[in-house]
Coordinates of C-alpha atoms in Angstrom, one line a residue:
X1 CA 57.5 124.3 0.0
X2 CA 56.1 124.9 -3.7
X3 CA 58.9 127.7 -4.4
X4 CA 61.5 125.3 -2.9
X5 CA 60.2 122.4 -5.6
X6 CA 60.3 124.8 -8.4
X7 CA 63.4 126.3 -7.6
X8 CA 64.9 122.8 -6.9
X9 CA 63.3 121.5 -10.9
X10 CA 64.5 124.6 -12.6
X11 CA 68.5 123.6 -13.5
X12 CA 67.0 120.2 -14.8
X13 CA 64.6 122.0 -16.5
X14 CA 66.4 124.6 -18.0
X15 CA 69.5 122.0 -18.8
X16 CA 66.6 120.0 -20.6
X17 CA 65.6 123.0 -22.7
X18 CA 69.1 123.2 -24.0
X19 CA 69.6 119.9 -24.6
X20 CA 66.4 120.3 -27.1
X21 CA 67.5 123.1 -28.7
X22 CA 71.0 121.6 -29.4
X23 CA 69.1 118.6 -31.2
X24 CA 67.1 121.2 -32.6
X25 CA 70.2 122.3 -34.6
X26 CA 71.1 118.6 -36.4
X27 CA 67.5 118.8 -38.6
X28 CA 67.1 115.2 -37.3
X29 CA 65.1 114.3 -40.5
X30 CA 67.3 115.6 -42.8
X31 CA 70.5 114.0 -41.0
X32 CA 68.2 111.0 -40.1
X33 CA 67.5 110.6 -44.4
X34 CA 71.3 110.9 -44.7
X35 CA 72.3 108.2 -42.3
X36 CA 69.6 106.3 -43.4
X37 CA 71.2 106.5 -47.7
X38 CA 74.3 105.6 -46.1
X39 CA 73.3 102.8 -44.5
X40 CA 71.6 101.5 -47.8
X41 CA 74.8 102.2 -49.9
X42 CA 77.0 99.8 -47.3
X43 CA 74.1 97.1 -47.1
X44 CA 74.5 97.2 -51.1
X45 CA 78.4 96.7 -51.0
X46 CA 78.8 94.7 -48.7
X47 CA 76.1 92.1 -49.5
X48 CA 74.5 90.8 -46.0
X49 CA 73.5 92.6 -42.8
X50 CA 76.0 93.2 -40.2
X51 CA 73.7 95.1 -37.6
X52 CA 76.1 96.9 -35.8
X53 CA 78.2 98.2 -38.5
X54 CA 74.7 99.7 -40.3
X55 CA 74.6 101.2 -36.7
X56 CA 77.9 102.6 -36.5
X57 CA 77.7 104.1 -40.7
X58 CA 74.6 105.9 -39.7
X59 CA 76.0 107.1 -36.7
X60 CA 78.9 108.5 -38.7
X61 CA 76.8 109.8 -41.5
X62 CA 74.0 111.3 -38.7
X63 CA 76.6 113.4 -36.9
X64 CA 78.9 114.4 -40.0
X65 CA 75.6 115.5 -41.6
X66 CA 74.5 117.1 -38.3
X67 CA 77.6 119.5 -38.5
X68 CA 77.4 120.4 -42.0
X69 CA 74.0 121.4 -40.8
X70 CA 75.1 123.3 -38.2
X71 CA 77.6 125.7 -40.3
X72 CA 74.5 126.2 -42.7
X73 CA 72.9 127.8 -39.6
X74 CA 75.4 129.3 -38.4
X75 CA 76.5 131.4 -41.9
X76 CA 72.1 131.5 -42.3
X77 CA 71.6 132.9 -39.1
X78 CA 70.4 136.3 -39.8
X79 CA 68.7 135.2 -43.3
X80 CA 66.9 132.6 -40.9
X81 CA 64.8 135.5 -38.7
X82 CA 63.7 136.8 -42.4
X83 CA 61.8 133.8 -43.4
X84 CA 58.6 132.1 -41.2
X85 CA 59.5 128.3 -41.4
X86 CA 63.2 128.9 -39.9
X87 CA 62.6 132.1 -37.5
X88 CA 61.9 129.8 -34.7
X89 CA 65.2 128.0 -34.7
X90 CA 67.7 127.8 -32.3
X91 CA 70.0 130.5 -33.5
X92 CA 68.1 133.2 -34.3
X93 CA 65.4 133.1 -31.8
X94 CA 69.1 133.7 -29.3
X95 CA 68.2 130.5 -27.5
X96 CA 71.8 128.9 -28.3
X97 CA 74.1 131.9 -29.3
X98 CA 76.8 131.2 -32.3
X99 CA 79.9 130.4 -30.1
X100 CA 77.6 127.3 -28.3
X101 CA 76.2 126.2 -32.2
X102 CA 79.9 126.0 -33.2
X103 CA 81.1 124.4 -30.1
X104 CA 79.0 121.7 -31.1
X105 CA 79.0 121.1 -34.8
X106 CA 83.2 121.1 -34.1
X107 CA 82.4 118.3 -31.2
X108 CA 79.9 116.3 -33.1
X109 CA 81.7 116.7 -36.4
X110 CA 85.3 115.0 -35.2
X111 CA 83.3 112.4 -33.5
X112 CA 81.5 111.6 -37.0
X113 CA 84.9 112.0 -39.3
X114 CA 86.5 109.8 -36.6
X115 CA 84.0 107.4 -36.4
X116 CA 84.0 106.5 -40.4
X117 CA 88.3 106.6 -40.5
X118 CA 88.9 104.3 -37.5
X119 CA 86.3 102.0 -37.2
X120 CA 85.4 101.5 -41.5
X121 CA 88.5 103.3 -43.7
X122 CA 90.5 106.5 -44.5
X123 CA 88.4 107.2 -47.6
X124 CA 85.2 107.1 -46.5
X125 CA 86.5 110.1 -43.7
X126 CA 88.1 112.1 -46.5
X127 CA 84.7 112.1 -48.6
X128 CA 82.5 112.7 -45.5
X129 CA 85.0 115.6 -44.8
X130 CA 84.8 117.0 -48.6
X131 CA 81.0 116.7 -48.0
X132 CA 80.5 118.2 -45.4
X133 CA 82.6 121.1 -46.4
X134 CA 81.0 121.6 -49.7
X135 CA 77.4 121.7 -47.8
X136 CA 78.7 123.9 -45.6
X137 CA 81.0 126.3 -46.8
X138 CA 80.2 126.4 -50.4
X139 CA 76.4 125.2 -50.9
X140 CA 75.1 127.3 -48.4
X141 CA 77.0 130.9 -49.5
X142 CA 75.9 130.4 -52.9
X143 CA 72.3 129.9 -52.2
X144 CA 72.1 133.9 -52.5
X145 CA 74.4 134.3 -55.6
X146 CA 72.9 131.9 -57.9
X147 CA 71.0 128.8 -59.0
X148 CA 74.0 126.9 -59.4
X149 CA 73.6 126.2 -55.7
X150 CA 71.2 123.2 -56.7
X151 CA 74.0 121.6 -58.4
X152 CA 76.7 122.0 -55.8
X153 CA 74.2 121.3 -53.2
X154 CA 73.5 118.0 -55.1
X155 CA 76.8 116.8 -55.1
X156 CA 76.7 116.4 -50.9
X157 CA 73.0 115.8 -51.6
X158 CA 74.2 112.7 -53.5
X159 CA 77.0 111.3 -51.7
X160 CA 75.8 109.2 -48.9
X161 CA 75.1 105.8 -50.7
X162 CA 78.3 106.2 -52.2
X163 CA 80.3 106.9 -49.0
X164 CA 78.6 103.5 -47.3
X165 CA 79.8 102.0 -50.4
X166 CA 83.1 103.1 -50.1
X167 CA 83.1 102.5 -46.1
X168 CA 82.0 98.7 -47.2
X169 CA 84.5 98.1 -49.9
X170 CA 87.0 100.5 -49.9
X171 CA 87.0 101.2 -53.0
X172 CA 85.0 104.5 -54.9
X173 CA 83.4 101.4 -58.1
X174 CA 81.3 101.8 -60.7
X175 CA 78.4 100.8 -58.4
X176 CA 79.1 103.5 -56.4
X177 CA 78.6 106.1 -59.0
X178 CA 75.8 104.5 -59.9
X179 CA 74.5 104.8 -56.3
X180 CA 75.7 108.4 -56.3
X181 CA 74.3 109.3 -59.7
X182 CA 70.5 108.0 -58.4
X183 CA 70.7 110.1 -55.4
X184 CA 72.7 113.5 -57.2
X185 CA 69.7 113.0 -60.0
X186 CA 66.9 112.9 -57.4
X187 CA 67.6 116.0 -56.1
X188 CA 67.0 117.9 -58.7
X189 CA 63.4 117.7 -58.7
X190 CA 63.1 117.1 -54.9
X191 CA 64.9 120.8 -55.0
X192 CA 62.9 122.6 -57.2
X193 CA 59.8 121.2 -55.8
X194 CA 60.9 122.4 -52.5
X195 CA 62.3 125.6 -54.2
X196 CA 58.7 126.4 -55.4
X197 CA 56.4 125.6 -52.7
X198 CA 58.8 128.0 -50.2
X199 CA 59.5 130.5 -53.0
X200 CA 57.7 133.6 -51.3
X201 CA 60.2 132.3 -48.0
X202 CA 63.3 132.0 -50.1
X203 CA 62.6 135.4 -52.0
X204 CA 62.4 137.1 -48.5
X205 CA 66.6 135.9 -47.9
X206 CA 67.5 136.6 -51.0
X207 CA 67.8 133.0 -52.1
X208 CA 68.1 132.2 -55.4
X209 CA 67.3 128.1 -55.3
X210 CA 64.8 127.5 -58.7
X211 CA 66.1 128.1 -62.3
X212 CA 67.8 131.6 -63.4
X213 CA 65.5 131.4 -67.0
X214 CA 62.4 129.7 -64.9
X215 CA 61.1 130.4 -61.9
X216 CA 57.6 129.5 -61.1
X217 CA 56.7 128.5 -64.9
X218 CA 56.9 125.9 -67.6
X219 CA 60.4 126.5 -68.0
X220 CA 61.1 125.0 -64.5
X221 CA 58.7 122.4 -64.4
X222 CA 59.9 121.1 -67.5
X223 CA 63.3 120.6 -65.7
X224 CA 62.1 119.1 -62.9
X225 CA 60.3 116.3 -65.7
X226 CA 63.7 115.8 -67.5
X227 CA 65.5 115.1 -64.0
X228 CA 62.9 112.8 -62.9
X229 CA 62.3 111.2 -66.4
X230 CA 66.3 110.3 -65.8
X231 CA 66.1 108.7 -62.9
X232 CA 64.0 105.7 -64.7
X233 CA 66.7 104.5 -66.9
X234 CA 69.1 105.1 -63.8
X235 CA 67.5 103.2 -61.5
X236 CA 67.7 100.4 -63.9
X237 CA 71.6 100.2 -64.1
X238 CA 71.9 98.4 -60.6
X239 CA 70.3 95.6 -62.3
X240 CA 72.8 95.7 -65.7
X241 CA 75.9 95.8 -63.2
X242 CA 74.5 92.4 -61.2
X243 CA 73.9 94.8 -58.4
X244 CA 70.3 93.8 -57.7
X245 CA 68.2 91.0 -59.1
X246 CA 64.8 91.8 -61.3
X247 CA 62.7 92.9 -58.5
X248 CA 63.7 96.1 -57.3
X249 CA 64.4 97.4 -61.0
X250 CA 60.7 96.5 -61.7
X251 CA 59.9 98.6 -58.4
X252 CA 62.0 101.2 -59.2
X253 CA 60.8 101.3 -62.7
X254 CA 57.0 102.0 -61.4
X255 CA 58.2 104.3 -58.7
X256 CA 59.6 106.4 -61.2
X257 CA 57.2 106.4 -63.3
X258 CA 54.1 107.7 -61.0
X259 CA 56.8 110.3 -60.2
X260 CA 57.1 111.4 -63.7
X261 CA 53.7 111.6 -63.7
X262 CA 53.3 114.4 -60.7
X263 CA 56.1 116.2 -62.8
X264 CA 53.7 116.4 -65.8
X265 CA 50.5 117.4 -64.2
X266 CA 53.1 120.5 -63.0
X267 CA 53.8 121.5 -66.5
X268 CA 50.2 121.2 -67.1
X269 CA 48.8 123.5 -64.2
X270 CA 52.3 125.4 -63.1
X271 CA 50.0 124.9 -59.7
X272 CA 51.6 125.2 -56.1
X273 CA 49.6 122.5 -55.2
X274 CA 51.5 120.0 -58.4
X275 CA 54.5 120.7 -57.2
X276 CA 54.0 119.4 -53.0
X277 CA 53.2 116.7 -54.9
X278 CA 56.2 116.5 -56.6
X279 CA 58.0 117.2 -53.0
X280 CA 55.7 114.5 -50.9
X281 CA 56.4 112.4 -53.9
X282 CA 60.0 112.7 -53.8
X283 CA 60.5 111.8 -49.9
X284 CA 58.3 108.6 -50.7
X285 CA 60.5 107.4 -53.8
X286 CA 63.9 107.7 -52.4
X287 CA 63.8 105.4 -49.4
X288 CA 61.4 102.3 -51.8
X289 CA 63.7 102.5 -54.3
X290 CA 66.5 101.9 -51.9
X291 CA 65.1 99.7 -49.5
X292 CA 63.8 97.8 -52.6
X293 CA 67.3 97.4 -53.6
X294 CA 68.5 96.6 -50.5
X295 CA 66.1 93.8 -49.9
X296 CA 66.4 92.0 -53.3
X297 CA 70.2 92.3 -52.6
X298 CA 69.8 90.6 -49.5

């Protein structure tokens, strides 16, 4: 009787398993903070909340996102086994082979492209479709050649706001650059921080993600303050295009400033520790900035 129950369980069980590792592959919070930035950029441009179409933008974004991620670990695969915080994914632990991982990402990536051209306009596809290919194919190659990668990577990195922008208006404005231009600036430090607390990971895949002249020194700390000293006269310019009202430029202003601050106790010390600040800080400042634009827009 108890062999019959088990053996009846297992195909659930083991269809289960799969089903986890294939979510495993779409880095749910990283596609998840995606969706989330394009969702804010189409709130912004569009003015008042229309639940369903946030719904469907981060749906788009989510699964777009969710593919580029997918290539990443495809191409990564091998490099993956080499470092401790991505050995036990999917793909190179065997539990979904490549042919399954690209199965998906070519499934989940038409839907998402699809989604954004039909249902909000041909732009906002095309952009989503450049995006994704930059993360993919370009980003992720040249995270072993050079440091540039953090610029390329930035660009995709930067995008979402201005894609729900453009899937709101249909048109690539000056608000949506200045959307873009917050999020593309942001990464830099949220990069580097990230860059520095993995380094001993990244150096054992060859990846080449902090500064070619820095490293782990006051030459790259004082990089990551210049990026993140930007990002206060930035966050302003929603404000001085009649974007946002007062509010969420004073918040912005104050977010940006406590995060300057974590940048400067990192030149002072060069200190692991400084710079998961910098990264814990960075996760918190993105999302009240924009949800304090959002809600003074709204």
């Amino acid at each position: 009787m108890l062999v019959d129950k088990v053996d009846h369980r297992l195909p659930t069980l083991l269809a289960m398993t799969k089903v986890k590792h294939y979510f495993g592959l779409l880095k749910f919070r990283l596609s998840s903070t995606v969706a989330f930035s394009s969702a804010i950029g189409y709130m912004l441009g569009e003015g008042h909340l229309e639940l369903l179409n946030v719904i469907l933008i981060m749906l788009g974004g989510f699964l777009v996102t969710g593919s580029a991620n997918i290539i990443n670990q495809i191409l990564e695969k091998d490099l993956d086994k080499l470092m401790k915080r991505t050995a036990q994914r999917p793909l190179p632990t065997g539990a979904l082979s490549v042919a399954e991982a690209a199965v998906f990402c070519c499934i989940i990536g038409i839907i998402g492209i699809s989604l954004l051209a039909f249902y909000f306009n041909i732009l906002t596809a095309v952009l989503a479709l450049m995006s994704l290919i930059l993360y993919g194919f370009v980003y992720t190659p040249l995270k072993r050649i050079s440091p540039i990668c953090v610029l390329v990577g930035a660009i995709p990195g930067g995008l979402p706001p201005l894609l729900g922008w453009v899937a709101a208006t249909g048109v690539i404005s000056i608000e949506a650059w200045i959307l873009f231009g917050i999020q593309f600036t942001w990464q830099f430090p949220h990069f580097w921080a990230i860059a520095w607390v993995l380094d001993d990971d990244y150096k054992r895949a060859g990846f080449k993600m902090l500064p070619m002249e820095g490293g782990k020194n006051l030459k790259t700390a004082f990089q990551i303050m210049t990026y993140t000293l930007l990002l206060i006269p930035l966050s302003m310019l929603p404000l001085q295009f009649g974007m946002t009202g007062k509010t969420s430029a004073i918040i912005a202003v104050l977010c940006g400033v406590l995060f300057l601050a974590q940048t400067l106790y990192l030149m002072q010390t060069c200190s692991k520790k400084a710079a998961m600040s910098i990264m814990f800080g960075s996760f918190l400042y993105l999302p009240i900035v924009q949800i304090a634009l959002v809600l003074d827009k709204l």
